[in-house]
Amino acid sequence: DSGVTQTPKHLITATGQRVTLRCSPRSGDLSVYWYQQSLDQGLQFLIQYYNGEERAKGNILERFSAQQFPDLHSELNLSSLELGDSALYFCASSFLTGTAGNTIYFGEGSWLTVV
Amino acid sequence: LAKTTQPISMDSYEGQEVNITCSHNNIATNDYITWYQQFPSQGPRFIIQGYKTKVTNEVASLFIPADRKSSTLSLPRVSLSDTAVYYCLVGDINNDMRFGAGTRLTVKP
């Protein structure tokens, strides 16, 4: 158990709909990352937040948005869903220490199926 | 984040030692080298991290030559359960943690 909690674990929704994925980072971790992994594909970095502020943005579609709240949990909002958005969405967290290399810890993922 | 190059796939047999090499020619002074393991439908799991020379933990060793332009993850006596994708990441706390394609290791009986 990495300590990163993601909900829901599974979600089935129709095209055009909107869903919200939730992530609670490890206790004490200030940074949250979101990744998308389609079937047999690599991990696509979407976005990173640090202590409530957006820190880095990757290949995140305009239909997707995210935020990190004051209690450090994060939500990834996916709207106008398309069949191609079906994937496993991972959240990861890290503390971002000042001296060591960055180590991130992943949750178990949220399976999204768009039908 | 320094660009990394790893073999796309590797095959091994149970009980053998497996060495996966990652090239990172443009590694920066502050960069660390971190390896992750991912099983199907699971989030990547941290294996080992190092800066220079050799690091060993209960599951793997990481060898880093003096020039730090490459690193080798060594898995001793692999078993079928070590079949997974292994990712090498190079960077420091200011990087956004983008994963490459990784190395798909298949351990055969």
Coordinates of C-alpha atoms in Angstrom, one line a residue:
Chain A
D1 CA 0.0 0.0 0.0
S2 CA 1.6 3.2 -1.2
G3 CA -0.6 5.5 0.9
V4 CA -2.0 7.2 -2.1
T5 CA -5.8 6.7 -2.3
Q6 CA -7.8 7.1 -5.5
T7 CA -11.5 6.9 -6.0
P8 CA -13.5 5.6 -7.7
K9 CA -11.6 2.4 -8.6
H10 CA -13.9 1.7 -11.6
L11 CA -16.2 4.0 -13.5
I12 CA -18.3 3.4 -16.6
T13 CA -19.9 6.4 -18.3
A14 CA -21.3 7.4 -21.7
T15 CA -19.7 9.6 -24.3
G16 CA -20.3 13.3 -23.7
Q17 CA -20.5 12.9 -20.0
R18 CA -18.3 14.4 -17.3
V19 CA -16.5 12.6 -14.5
T20 CA -14.4 13.5 -11.5
L21 CA -11.5 11.4 -10.2
R22 CA -10.3 12.0 -6.7
C23 CA -6.9 11.5 -5.2
S24 CA -5.7 11.7 -1.6
P25 CA -1.9 11.9 -1.4
R26 CA 0.3 10.2 1.1
S27 CA 0.3 12.0 4.5
G28 CA 2.8 14.8 4.3
D29 CA 3.2 14.8 0.6
L30 CA 2.7 18.2 -1.0
S31 CA 2.9 17.3 -4.7
V32 CA 0.4 15.5 -6.7
Y33 CA 0.8 14.1 -10.3
W34 CA -1.8 12.7 -12.7
Y35 CA -1.1 10.2 -15.4
Q36 CA -3.1 8.5 -18.1
Q37 CA -2.4 5.0 -19.3
S38 CA -4.4 3.5 -22.1
L39 CA -4.4 -0.2 -22.8
D40 CA -0.9 -1.5 -23.4
Q41 CA 0.4 2.1 -23.7
G42 CA 2.9 4.0 -21.7
L43 CA 2.3 6.4 -18.9
Q44 CA 1.3 9.8 -20.2
F45 CA 2.0 12.7 -17.8
L46 CA -0.9 15.0 -17.5
I47 CA -0.3 17.5 -14.8
Q48 CA 1.4 18.2 -11.5
Y49 CA 0.4 20.3 -8.5
Y50 CA 2.5 21.4 -5.6
N51 CA 0.9 22.8 -2.5
G52 CA -2.2 23.9 -4.4
E53 CA -0.4 25.5 -7.3
E54 CA 0.0 24.1 -10.8
R55 CA 3.7 23.2 -11.2
A56 CA 3.9 21.4 -14.6
K57 CA 1.6 20.5 -17.4
G58 CA 2.0 17.6 -19.8
N59 CA -0.2 16.2 -22.5
I60 CA -3.4 17.2 -20.8
L61 CA -6.4 17.9 -23.1
E62 CA -8.4 21.1 -22.9
R63 CA -11.4 18.9 -21.9
F64 CA -9.5 17.8 -18.8
S65 CA -8.8 20.0 -15.8
A66 CA -7.4 19.4 -12.3
Q67 CA -6.9 21.2 -9.1
Q68 CA -5.4 20.6 -5.7
F69 CA -7.3 21.7 -2.7
P70 CA -6.0 23.3 0.6
D71 CA -6.2 19.9 2.3
L72 CA -3.9 18.7 -0.6
H73 CA -6.3 16.2 -2.1
S74 CA -6.6 16.6 -5.9
E75 CA -9.4 16.1 -8.4
L76 CA -9.1 15.4 -12.1
N77 CA -12.1 16.5 -14.1
L78 CA -12.7 14.9 -17.5
S79 CA -15.5 16.4 -19.6
S80 CA -17.1 15.8 -23.0
L81 CA -15.8 12.2 -22.7
E82 CA -14.9 10.3 -25.8
L83 CA -14.3 6.6 -26.4
G84 CA -10.6 7.3 -26.6
D85 CA -10.5 8.6 -23.0
S86 CA -11.0 5.1 -21.7
A87 CA -7.9 4.4 -19.7
L88 CA -6.4 3.9 -16.3
Y89 CA -5.8 7.2 -14.6
F90 CA -3.1 7.2 -11.9
C91 CA -2.4 9.7 -9.2
A92 CA 0.9 9.9 -7.6
S93 CA 2.4 12.0 -4.8
S94 CA 5.7 13.1 -3.5
F95 CA 7.1 15.3 -0.7
L96 CA 9.7 17.0 -3.0
T97 CA 12.5 17.2 -0.4
G98 CA 15.1 19.8 -0.9
T99 CA 18.2 17.6 -1.2
A100 CA 17.3 14.1 -2.5
G101 CA 16.0 13.0 -5.8
N102 CA 12.3 13.0 -6.3
T103 CA 10.5 9.8 -5.5
I104 CA 6.9 9.5 -6.3
Y105 CA 4.4 7.0 -5.0
F106 CA 1.4 5.9 -7.1
G107 CA -2.1 5.0 -6.2
E108 CA -3.9 1.9 -7.6
G109 CA -5.5 3.9 -10.3
S110 CA -9.1 4.7 -11.5
W111 CA -10.3 2.6 -14.4
L112 CA -12.5 4.8 -16.7
T113 CA -14.5 3.1 -19.4
V114 CA -16.4 5.3 -21.8
V115 CA -19.2 3.6 -23.8
Chain B
L1 CA 14.3 15.8 -17.2
A2 CA 17.2 14.1 -18.9
K3 CA 16.4 12.0 -21.9
T4 CA 16.8 8.3 -21.2
T5 CA 17.2 5.3 -23.5
Q6 CA 16.4 1.7 -22.5
P7 CA 15.9 -1.5 -24.4
I8 CA 12.3 -2.0 -25.3
S9 CA 12.2 -5.6 -24.1
M10 CA 14.3 -8.3 -22.5
D11 CA 13.7 -12.0 -21.9
S12 CA 15.2 -14.0 -19.1
Y13 CA 14.8 -17.3 -17.2
E14 CA 14.0 -17.9 -13.6
G15 CA 17.0 -17.9 -11.4
Q16 CA 19.1 -15.7 -13.7
E17 CA 20.5 -12.3 -12.9
V18 CA 19.0 -9.6 -15.1
N19 CA 20.7 -6.3 -15.9
I20 CA 18.8 -3.5 -17.5
T21 CA 20.9 -0.6 -18.7
C22 CA 19.6 2.9 -19.1
S23 CA 21.5 5.6 -21.1
H24 CA 21.3 9.2 -20.0
N25 CA 24.1 11.1 -21.7
N26 CA 22.8 14.6 -20.8
I27 CA 22.4 13.9 -17.1
A28 CA 22.7 17.1 -15.0
T29 CA 24.8 17.6 -11.8
N30 CA 21.7 17.6 -9.6
D31 CA 20.0 14.7 -11.2
Y32 CA 19.2 11.4 -9.5
I33 CA 18.5 8.1 -11.2
T34 CA 15.4 6.3 -10.1
W35 CA 13.9 3.0 -11.3
Y36 CA 10.3 2.0 -11.1
Q37 CA 8.6 -1.3 -11.7
Q38 CA 5.0 -1.6 -13.1
F39 CA 2.8 -4.7 -13.2
P40 CA -0.2 -4.7 -15.6
S41 CA -3.0 -2.6 -14.3
Q42 CA -1.1 -1.4 -11.3
G43 CA 0.7 1.9 -10.6
P44 CA 4.5 1.9 -10.9
R45 CA 6.4 1.1 -7.8
F46 CA 9.6 2.6 -6.7
I47 CA 12.5 0.1 -6.8
I48 CA 15.7 2.0 -6.2
Q49 CA 17.4 5.4 -6.5
G50 CA 21.0 6.5 -6.7
Y51 CA 23.3 9.4 -7.5
K52 CA 26.6 7.7 -8.1
T53 CA 28.6 4.4 -7.6
K54 CA 26.5 1.6 -6.3
V55 CA 23.3 1.3 -4.3
T56 CA 21.8 -1.9 -3.1
N57 CA 18.5 -2.7 -1.3
E58 CA 16.5 -5.8 -0.6
V59 CA 15.2 -6.2 -4.2
A60 CA 17.8 -4.7 -6.5
S61 CA 21.2 -3.1 -7.1
L62 CA 21.9 0.0 -9.1
F63 CA 25.3 0.5 -10.7
I64 CA 26.3 4.0 -11.8
P65 CA 29.7 4.6 -13.4
A66 CA 31.8 7.6 -12.6
D67 CA 30.6 9.6 -15.6
R68 CA 26.9 8.9 -14.7
K69 CA 25.9 8.8 -18.4
S70 CA 24.4 5.4 -17.9
S71 CA 23.1 3.2 -15.1
T72 CA 22.3 -0.5 -14.7
L73 CA 19.5 -2.0 -12.7
S74 CA 20.5 -5.5 -11.5
L75 CA 17.8 -7.9 -10.4
P76 CA 19.3 -11.0 -8.8
R77 CA 17.8 -14.4 -9.4
V78 CA 14.6 -13.3 -11.1
S79 CA 11.4 -15.2 -10.7
L80 CA 8.2 -15.3 -12.8
S81 CA 6.8 -12.6 -10.6
D82 CA 9.5 -10.2 -11.8
T83 CA 7.8 -10.0 -15.2
A84 CA 7.0 -6.3 -15.5
V85 CA 7.9 -3.1 -17.2
Y86 CA 10.9 -1.3 -15.7
Y87 CA 11.3 2.5 -16.1
C88 CA 14.4 4.5 -15.6
L89 CA 13.9 8.2 -14.7
V90 CA 16.6 10.8 -14.4
G91 CA 16.0 14.2 -12.8
D92 CA 15.8 16.2 -9.7
I93 CA 13.0 17.6 -7.6
N94 CA 12.3 20.3 -10.1
N95 CA 11.4 17.9 -12.9
D96 CA 7.9 16.8 -13.7
M97 CA 8.4 13.1 -13.7
R98 CA 7.7 12.0 -17.3
F99 CA 8.1 8.3 -17.9
G100 CA 9.6 6.9 -21.0
A101 CA 8.5 3.7 -22.7
G102 CA 10.4 1.5 -20.2
T103 CA 11.8 -2.0 -20.6
R104 CA 9.3 -4.9 -20.7
L105 CA 11.0 -7.8 -18.9
T106 CA 9.6 -11.3 -19.5
V107 CA 10.8 -14.0 -17.2
K108 CA 10.3 -17.5 -18.5
P109 CA 10.2 -20.8 -16.5

